[in-house]
Amino acid sequence: MGGDTVLVASSGGVMRLTLNRPEKLNAFTLAMHAELRAAFEAAAANPLCRVIVLTGAGRAFCAGQDLAETRPGMEGGLADAGSRLEQAYNPLVKLITSLEKPIVCAVNGIAAGAGANVAIACDIVVAARSASFLQAFARIGLVPDASGTWTLPRLVGPARARALAMLAEPLPAETAEAWGLIWKTVDDDKLEAEVSVLASKLASAPTYALGLTKRAIALSSTNTLSQQLDLERELQRKAGGSPDAAEGIRAFLEKRAPKFTGRSA
Ligand code: LHQ
């Protein structure tokens, strides 16, 4: 599976997706969107897939929309930049955030424009120390998209979100970590190994419970405390009835490591 612009490799419960247009810093084209969406949908549907790793080929993670594909007309301005969001970015972000399996983003180099915002829409973001996050939109007269205006203020607060978006200066990975934009920064030459350890750990985790956890955290942004407590009760009911909860508790009492299947029943 996969095509030229997204490489797909599956092994040991981990599906690794690599954005693959390194000569254009993995900028998004419609073809890449179609391949990426198909790969995420396949990961969602495949019970053997328990974690997805998204990364980029070459020196960048992703430079956002391929601007050669959305060249302005002679009168200036893009014909309808909104339709590109409707067609491509919005479905991608909805897929990533609603897919009930952990998605790790390994940010191997610069993440710019929609590339930065797709990265921070993932569940666990690990970046190479030399990587940076650039809300490039203001440089070209656009507003942050691909959920940036939603995710950024929630992760770093509105003051930092506004400055990042308005100044369009690259944020180094270490600062991104210090600000809570991402999970962790690692040395460039350790990125692959660290992400692979993390992915293996998640591939033997109780996937069903992790998926419900992701749902609960997503819904917390609109729920009241009381609604969230009700949601936790419902989700705990589901998780508690799963074979992994039975195994987890049994293993604890027997003082051994649990063997989770990831299944709901
Ligand atoms: C690129 C790109 C790129 C094409 C590097 N496109 N070729 C949604 C809805 C509708 C419309 C518009 O957009 C969106 C969402 C968005 O994402 S808007 C934001 C789009 N992205 C940007 O504005 C970032 C553009 N890129 C850059 O500013 C720089 O390339 C960065 C700062 C990322 C990296 O700079 P450098 O390390 O100096 O690399 P470079 O600029 O030399 O790029 C290397 C090559 O990649 C070069 O091609 P060439 O053939 O000359 O070697 C660039 O043209 C190409 N490239 N980004 N987005």
PDB file of N, CA and C and ligand atoms in Angstrom, residues 21-28 59-60 62-70 78 80-85 89 110-116 132 134-140 142-146 170, ligand 1:
ATOM      1  N   ARG A  21       8.324  13.598  -0.393  1.00  0.00           N
ATOM      2  CA  ARG A  21       8.678  14.504  -1.502  1.00  0.00           C
ATOM      3  C   ARG A  21       9.864  15.336  -0.987  1.00  0.00           C
ATOM      4  N   PRO A  22      10.962  14.660  -0.645  1.00  0.00           N
ATOM      5  CA  PRO A  22      12.040  15.366   0.059  1.00  0.00           C
ATOM      6  C   PRO A  22      12.591  16.567  -0.701  1.00  0.00           C
ATOM      7  N   GLU A  23      12.556  16.519  -2.033  1.00  0.00           N
ATOM      8  CA  GLU A  23      13.123  17.640  -2.808  1.00  0.00           C
ATOM      9  C   GLU A  23      12.266  18.896  -2.660  1.00  0.00           C
ATOM     10  N   LYS A  24      11.004  18.748  -2.247  1.00  0.00           N
ATOM     11  CA  LYS A  24      10.115  19.896  -1.993  1.00  0.00           C
ATOM     12  C   LYS A  24       9.755  19.950  -0.508  1.00  0.00           C
ATOM     13  N   LEU A  25      10.632  19.464   0.314  1.00  0.00           N
ATOM     14  CA  LEU A  25      10.443  19.450   1.780  1.00  0.00           C
ATOM     15  C   LEU A  25       9.095  18.838   2.167  1.00  0.00           C
ATOM     16  N   ASN A  26       8.700  17.815   1.412  1.00  0.00           N
ATOM     17  CA  ASN A  26       7.469  17.048   1.690  1.00  0.00           C
ATOM     18  C   ASN A  26       6.223  17.927   1.726  1.00  0.00           C
ATOM     19  N   ALA A  27       6.216  18.962   0.875  1.00  0.00           N
ATOM     20  CA  ALA A  27       5.025  19.827   0.803  1.00  0.00           C
ATOM     21  C   ALA A  27       3.837  18.992   0.313  1.00  0.00           C
ATOM     22  N   PHE A  28       2.671  19.327   0.847  1.00  0.00           N
ATOM     23  CA  PHE A  28       1.452  18.570   0.526  1.00  0.00           C
ATOM     24  C   PHE A  28       0.927  18.885  -0.870  1.00  0.00           C
ATOM     25  N   ARG A  59      15.416  16.147   4.845  1.00  0.00           N
ATOM     26  CA  ARG A  59      15.805  17.096   5.912  1.00  0.00           C
ATOM     27  C   ARG A  59      14.635  17.816   6.560  1.00  0.00           C
ATOM     28  N   ALA A  60      13.421  17.682   5.998  1.00  0.00           N
ATOM     29  CA  ALA A  60      12.271  18.389   6.567  1.00  0.00           C
ATOM     30  C   ALA A  60      11.192  17.394   6.971  1.00  0.00           C
ATOM     31  N   CYS A  62       7.678  18.589   6.928  1.00  0.00           N
ATOM     32  CA  CYS A  62       6.704  18.962   5.896  1.00  0.00           C
ATOM     33  C   CYS A  62       6.613  20.484   5.829  1.00  0.00           C
ATOM     34  N   ALA A  63       6.665  21.035   4.614  1.00  0.00           N
ATOM     35  CA  ALA A  63       6.625  22.498   4.428  1.00  0.00           C
ATOM     36  C   ALA A  63       5.216  23.006   4.154  1.00  0.00           C
ATOM     37  N   GLY A  64       4.194  22.214   4.538  1.00  0.00           N
ATOM     38  CA  GLY A  64       2.810  22.683   4.346  1.00  0.00           C
ATOM     39  C   GLY A  64       2.355  22.503   2.917  1.00  0.00           C
ATOM     40  N   GLN A  65       1.347  23.262   2.549  1.00  0.00           N
ATOM     41  CA  GLN A  65       0.795  23.165   1.195  1.00  0.00           C
ATOM     42  C   GLN A  65       1.866  23.432   0.141  1.00  0.00           C
ATOM     43  N   ASP A  66       1.877  22.613  -0.914  1.00  0.00           N
ATOM     44  CA  ASP A  66       2.758  22.885  -2.053  1.00  0.00           C
ATOM     45  C   ASP A  66       2.213  24.124  -2.756  1.00  0.00           C
ATOM     46  N   LEU A  67       2.954  25.210  -2.635  1.00  0.00           N
ATOM     47  CA  LEU A  67       2.448  26.490  -3.142  1.00  0.00           C
ATOM     48  C   LEU A  67       2.453  26.548  -4.662  1.00  0.00           C
ATOM     49  N   ALA A  68       3.204  25.651  -5.301  1.00  0.00           N
ATOM     50  CA  ALA A  68       3.169  25.599  -6.764  1.00  0.00           C
ATOM     51  C   ALA A  68       1.841  25.019  -7.243  1.00  0.00           C
ATOM     52  N   GLU A  69       1.184  24.262  -6.384  1.00  0.00           N
ATOM     53  CA  GLU A  69      -0.097  23.641  -6.759  1.00  0.00           C
ATOM     54  C   GLU A  69      -1.276  24.598  -6.519  1.00  0.00           C
ATOM     55  N   THR A  70      -1.013  25.665  -5.779  1.00  0.00           N
ATOM     56  CA  THR A  70      -2.107  26.628  -5.513  1.00  0.00           C
ATOM     57  C   THR A  70      -1.675  28.021  -5.976  1.00  0.00           C
ATOM     58  N   LEU A  78      -5.834  33.550  -4.188  1.00  0.00           N
ATOM     59  CA  LEU A  78      -6.116  32.170  -4.569  1.00  0.00           C
ATOM     60  C   LEU A  78      -7.592  32.066  -4.916  1.00  0.00           C
ATOM     61  N   ASP A  80      -9.895  29.742  -4.448  1.00  0.00           N
ATOM     62  CA  ASP A  80     -10.669  29.416  -3.254  1.00  0.00           C
ATOM     63  C   ASP A  80      -9.834  28.528  -2.347  1.00  0.00           C
ATOM     64  N   ALA A  81      -9.054  29.191  -1.493  1.00  0.00           N
ATOM     65  CA  ALA A  81      -8.189  28.436  -0.584  1.00  0.00           C
ATOM     66  C   ALA A  81      -9.039  27.613   0.381  1.00  0.00           C
ATOM     67  N   GLY A  82     -10.253  28.101   0.668  1.00  0.00           N
ATOM     68  CA  GLY A  82     -11.140  27.380   1.579  1.00  0.00           C
ATOM     69  C   GLY A  82     -11.508  26.008   1.044  1.00  0.00           C
ATOM     70  N   SER A  83     -11.658  25.903  -0.280  1.00  0.00           N
ATOM     71  CA  SER A  83     -12.067  24.607  -0.820  1.00  0.00           C
ATOM     72  C   SER A  83     -10.941  23.580  -0.646  1.00  0.00           C
ATOM     73  N   ARG A  84      -9.682  24.047  -0.666  1.00  0.00           N
ATOM     74  CA  ARG A  84      -8.568  23.112  -0.428  1.00  0.00           C
ATOM     75  C   ARG A  84      -8.630  22.575   1.010  1.00  0.00           C
ATOM     76  N   LEU A  85      -9.022  23.449   1.910  1.00  0.00           N
ATOM     77  CA  LEU A  85      -9.155  22.987   3.303  1.00  0.00           C
ATOM     78  C   LEU A  85     -10.293  21.978   3.410  1.00  0.00           C
ATOM     79  N   TYR A  89      -7.354  19.275   3.910  1.00  0.00           N
ATOM     80  CA  TYR A  89      -6.785  19.414   5.265  1.00  0.00           C
ATOM     81  C   TYR A  89      -7.791  19.088   6.362  1.00  0.00           C
ATOM     82  N   ILE A 110      12.241  20.732   9.710  1.00  0.00           N
ATOM     83  CA  ILE A 110      11.248  21.824   9.826  1.00  0.00           C
ATOM     84  C   ILE A 110       9.822  21.356   9.505  1.00  0.00           C
ATOM     85  N   ALA A 111       8.888  21.873  10.292  1.00  0.00           N
ATOM     86  CA  ALA A 111       7.463  21.632  10.067  1.00  0.00           C
ATOM     87  C   ALA A 111       6.862  23.015   9.874  1.00  0.00           C
ATOM     88  N   ALA A 112       6.422  23.321   8.656  1.00  0.00           N
ATOM     89  CA  ALA A 112       5.955  24.689   8.361  1.00  0.00           C
ATOM     90  C   ALA A 112       4.523  24.679   7.862  1.00  0.00           C
ATOM     91  N   GLY A 113       3.819  25.785   8.105  1.00  0.00           N
ATOM     92  CA  GLY A 113       2.447  25.932   7.630  1.00  0.00           C
ATOM     93  C   GLY A 113       1.581  24.785   8.112  1.00  0.00           C
ATOM     94  N   ALA A 114       0.780  24.246   7.182  1.00  0.00           N
ATOM     95  CA  ALA A 114      -0.095  23.136   7.551  1.00  0.00           C
ATOM     96  C   ALA A 114       0.726  21.921   8.011  1.00  0.00           C
ATOM     97  N   GLY A 115       1.985  21.858   7.617  1.00  0.00           N
ATOM     98  CA  GLY A 115       2.856  20.759   8.077  1.00  0.00           C
ATOM     99  C   GLY A 115       3.038  20.813   9.589  1.00  0.00           C
ATOM    100  N   ALA A 116       3.206  22.022  10.127  1.00  0.00           N
ATOM    101  CA  ALA A 116       3.354  22.180  11.582  1.00  0.00           C
ATOM    102  C   ALA A 116       2.065  21.790  12.277  1.00  0.00           C
ATOM    103  N   SER A 132      12.187  22.585  13.726  1.00  0.00           N
ATOM    104  CA  SER A 132      11.495  23.782  14.215  1.00  0.00           C
ATOM    105  C   SER A 132      10.072  23.781  13.667  1.00  0.00           C
ATOM    106  N   LEU A 134       7.069  26.257  12.274  1.00  0.00           N
ATOM    107  CA  LEU A 134       6.898  27.590  11.693  1.00  0.00           C
ATOM    108  C   LEU A 134       5.465  27.790  11.217  1.00  0.00           C
ATOM    109  N   GLN A 135       4.775  28.740  11.872  1.00  0.00           N
ATOM    110  CA  GLN A 135       3.434  29.121  11.400  1.00  0.00           C
ATOM    111  C   GLN A 135       3.666  30.089  10.235  1.00  0.00           C
ATOM    112  N   ALA A 136       3.938  29.534   9.059  1.00  0.00           N
ATOM    113  CA  ALA A 136       4.414  30.345   7.923  1.00  0.00           C
ATOM    114  C   ALA A 136       3.324  31.208   7.286  1.00  0.00           C
ATOM    115  N   PHE A 137       2.099  30.997   7.682  1.00  0.00           N
ATOM    116  CA  PHE A 137       0.947  31.559   6.960  1.00  0.00           C
ATOM    117  C   PHE A 137       1.019  33.080   6.761  1.00  0.00           C
ATOM    118  N   ALA A 138       1.367  33.815   7.834  1.00  0.00           N
ATOM    119  CA  ALA A 138       1.369  35.278   7.724  1.00  0.00           C
ATOM    120  C   ALA A 138       2.407  35.750   6.702  1.00  0.00           C
ATOM    121  N   ARG A 139       3.433  34.937   6.460  1.00  0.00           N
ATOM    122  CA  ARG A 139       4.445  35.329   5.457  1.00  0.00           C
ATOM    123  C   ARG A 139       3.841  35.415   4.064  1.00  0.00           C
ATOM    124  N   ILE A 140       2.740  34.666   3.843  1.00  0.00           N
ATOM    125  CA  ILE A 140       2.129  34.671   2.505  1.00  0.00           C
ATOM    126  C   ILE A 140       0.683  35.186   2.539  1.00  0.00           C
ATOM    127  N   LEU A 142      -1.843  34.510   4.614  1.00  0.00           N
ATOM    128  CA  LEU A 142      -2.923  33.568   4.955  1.00  0.00           C
ATOM    129  C   LEU A 142      -3.081  33.461   6.468  1.00  0.00           C
ATOM    130  N   VAL A 143      -4.144  32.804   6.874  1.00  0.00           N
ATOM    131  CA  VAL A 143      -4.357  32.547   8.310  1.00  0.00           C
ATOM    132  C   VAL A 143      -3.956  31.106   8.607  1.00  0.00           C
ATOM    133  N   PRO A 144      -3.518  30.819   9.834  1.00  0.00           N
ATOM    134  CA  PRO A 144      -3.185  29.439  10.178  1.00  0.00           C
ATOM    135  C   PRO A 144      -4.397  28.529   9.959  1.00  0.00           C
ATOM    136  N   ASP A 145      -4.113  27.333   9.429  1.00  0.00           N
ATOM    137  CA  ASP A 145      -5.209  26.393   9.182  1.00  0.00           C
ATOM    138  C   ASP A 145      -4.789  25.008   9.650  1.00  0.00           C
ATOM    139  N   ALA A 146      -5.473  23.992   9.132  1.00  0.00           N
ATOM    140  CA  ALA A 146      -5.205  22.603   9.541  1.00  0.00           C
ATOM    141  C   ALA A 146      -5.259  22.490  11.074  1.00  0.00           C
ATOM    142  N   PRO A 170      10.322  30.845  13.138  1.00  0.00           N
ATOM    143  CA  PRO A 170      10.433  29.427  13.509  1.00  0.00           C
ATOM    144  C   PRO A 170      10.638  29.246  15.017  1.00  0.00           C
TER     145      PRO A 170
HETATM  146  C1  LHQ B   1       8.243  24.248  -1.498  1.00  0.00           C
HETATM  147  C2  LHQ B   1       7.525  24.541  -0.333  1.00  0.00           C
HETATM  148  C3  LHQ B   1       6.127  24.687  -0.439  1.00  0.00           C
HETATM  149  C4  LHQ B   1       6.316  24.268  -2.711  1.00  0.00           C
HETATM  150  C5  LHQ B   1       9.584  24.400   0.199  1.00  0.00           C
HETATM  151  N1  LHQ B   1       5.575  24.545  -1.659  1.00  0.00           N
HETATM  152  N2  LHQ B   1       7.641  24.122  -2.678  1.00  0.00           N
HETATM  153  C6  LHQ B   1      -3.968  25.721   2.734  1.00  0.00           C
HETATM  154  C7  LHQ B   1      -4.994  26.097   1.829  1.00  0.00           C
HETATM  155  C8  LHQ B   1      -4.744  26.670   0.585  1.00  0.00           C
HETATM  156  C9  LHQ B   1      -3.694  27.238   0.151  1.00  0.00           C
HETATM  157  C10 LHQ B   1      -2.495  27.435   0.789  1.00  0.00           C
HETATM  158  O1  LHQ B   1      -2.067  26.744   1.903  1.00  0.00           O
HETATM  159  C11 LHQ B   1      -2.689  26.056   2.803  1.00  0.00           C
HETATM  160  C12 LHQ B   1      -1.892  25.588   3.931  1.00  0.00           C
HETATM  161  C13 LHQ B   1      -0.436  25.979   4.048  1.00  0.00           C
HETATM  162  O2  LHQ B   1       0.337  25.152   4.427  1.00  0.00           O
HETATM  163  S1  LHQ B   1       0.043  27.579   3.697  1.00  0.00           S
HETATM  164  C14 LHQ B   1       1.760  27.565   4.106  1.00  0.00           C
HETATM  165  C15 LHQ B   1       2.587  26.936   3.015  1.00  0.00           C
HETATM  166  N3  LHQ B   1       3.973  26.792   3.389  1.00  0.00           N
HETATM  167  C16 LHQ B   1       4.833  27.806   3.436  1.00  0.00           C
HETATM  168  O3  LHQ B   1       4.506  28.933   3.240  1.00  0.00           O
HETATM  169  C17 LHQ B   1       6.265  27.438   3.692  1.00  0.00           C
HETATM  170  C18 LHQ B   1       7.064  27.615   2.406  1.00  0.00           C
HETATM  171  N4  LHQ B   1       8.440  27.182   2.584  1.00  0.00           N
HETATM  172  C19 LHQ B   1       9.365  27.908   3.230  1.00  0.00           C
HETATM  173  O4  LHQ B   1       9.112  28.974   3.746  1.00  0.00           O
HETATM  174  C20 LHQ B   1      10.759  27.353   3.267  1.00  0.00           C
HETATM  175  O5  LHQ B   1      10.889  26.396   2.259  1.00  0.00           O
HETATM  176  C21 LHQ B   1      11.108  26.706   4.615  1.00  0.00           C
HETATM  177  C22 LHQ B   1      11.224  27.805   5.689  1.00  0.00           C
HETATM  178  C23 LHQ B   1      10.069  25.666   5.045  1.00  0.00           C
HETATM  179  C24 LHQ B   1      12.467  25.979   4.495  1.00  0.00           C
HETATM  180  O6  LHQ B   1      13.413  26.873   3.928  1.00  0.00           O
HETATM  181  P1  LHQ B   1      14.784  26.320   3.344  1.00  0.00           P
HETATM  182  O7  LHQ B   1      15.371  25.339   4.281  1.00  0.00           O
HETATM  183  O8  LHQ B   1      15.600  27.528   2.975  1.00  0.00           O
HETATM  184  O9  LHQ B   1      14.400  25.493   2.021  1.00  0.00           O
HETATM  185  P2  LHQ B   1      13.968  26.054   0.593  1.00  0.00           P
HETATM  186  O10 LHQ B   1      13.033  27.191   0.735  1.00  0.00           O
HETATM  187  O11 LHQ B   1      15.180  26.257  -0.241  1.00  0.00           O
HETATM  188  O12 LHQ B   1      13.118  24.820   0.005  1.00  0.00           O
HETATM  189  C25 LHQ B   1      13.727  23.694  -0.641  1.00  0.00           C
HETATM  190  C26 LHQ B   1      12.879  23.345  -1.850  1.00  0.00           C
HETATM  191  O13 LHQ B   1      11.558  23.026  -1.416  1.00  0.00           O
HETATM  192  C27 LHQ B   1      12.727  24.534  -2.808  1.00  0.00           C
HETATM  193  O14 LHQ B   1      12.572  24.004  -4.095  1.00  0.00           O
HETATM  194  P3  LHQ B   1      13.716  24.219  -5.219  1.00  0.00           P
HETATM  195  O15 LHQ B   1      13.197  23.516  -6.418  1.00  0.00           O
HETATM  196  O16 LHQ B   1      13.899  25.692  -5.376  1.00  0.00           O
HETATM  197  O17 LHQ B   1      14.949  23.567  -4.614  1.00  0.00           O
HETATM  198  C28 LHQ B   1      11.419  25.138  -2.364  1.00  0.00           C
HETATM  199  O18 LHQ B   1      10.778  25.883  -3.378  1.00  0.00           O
HETATM  200  C29 LHQ B   1      10.619  23.881  -2.045  1.00  0.00           C
HETATM  201  N5  LHQ B   1       9.522  24.170  -1.115  1.00  0.00           N
HETATM  202  N6  LHQ B   1       8.388  24.637   0.693  1.00  0.00           N
HETATM  203  N7  LHQ B   1       5.362  24.921   0.629  1.00  0.00           N
END
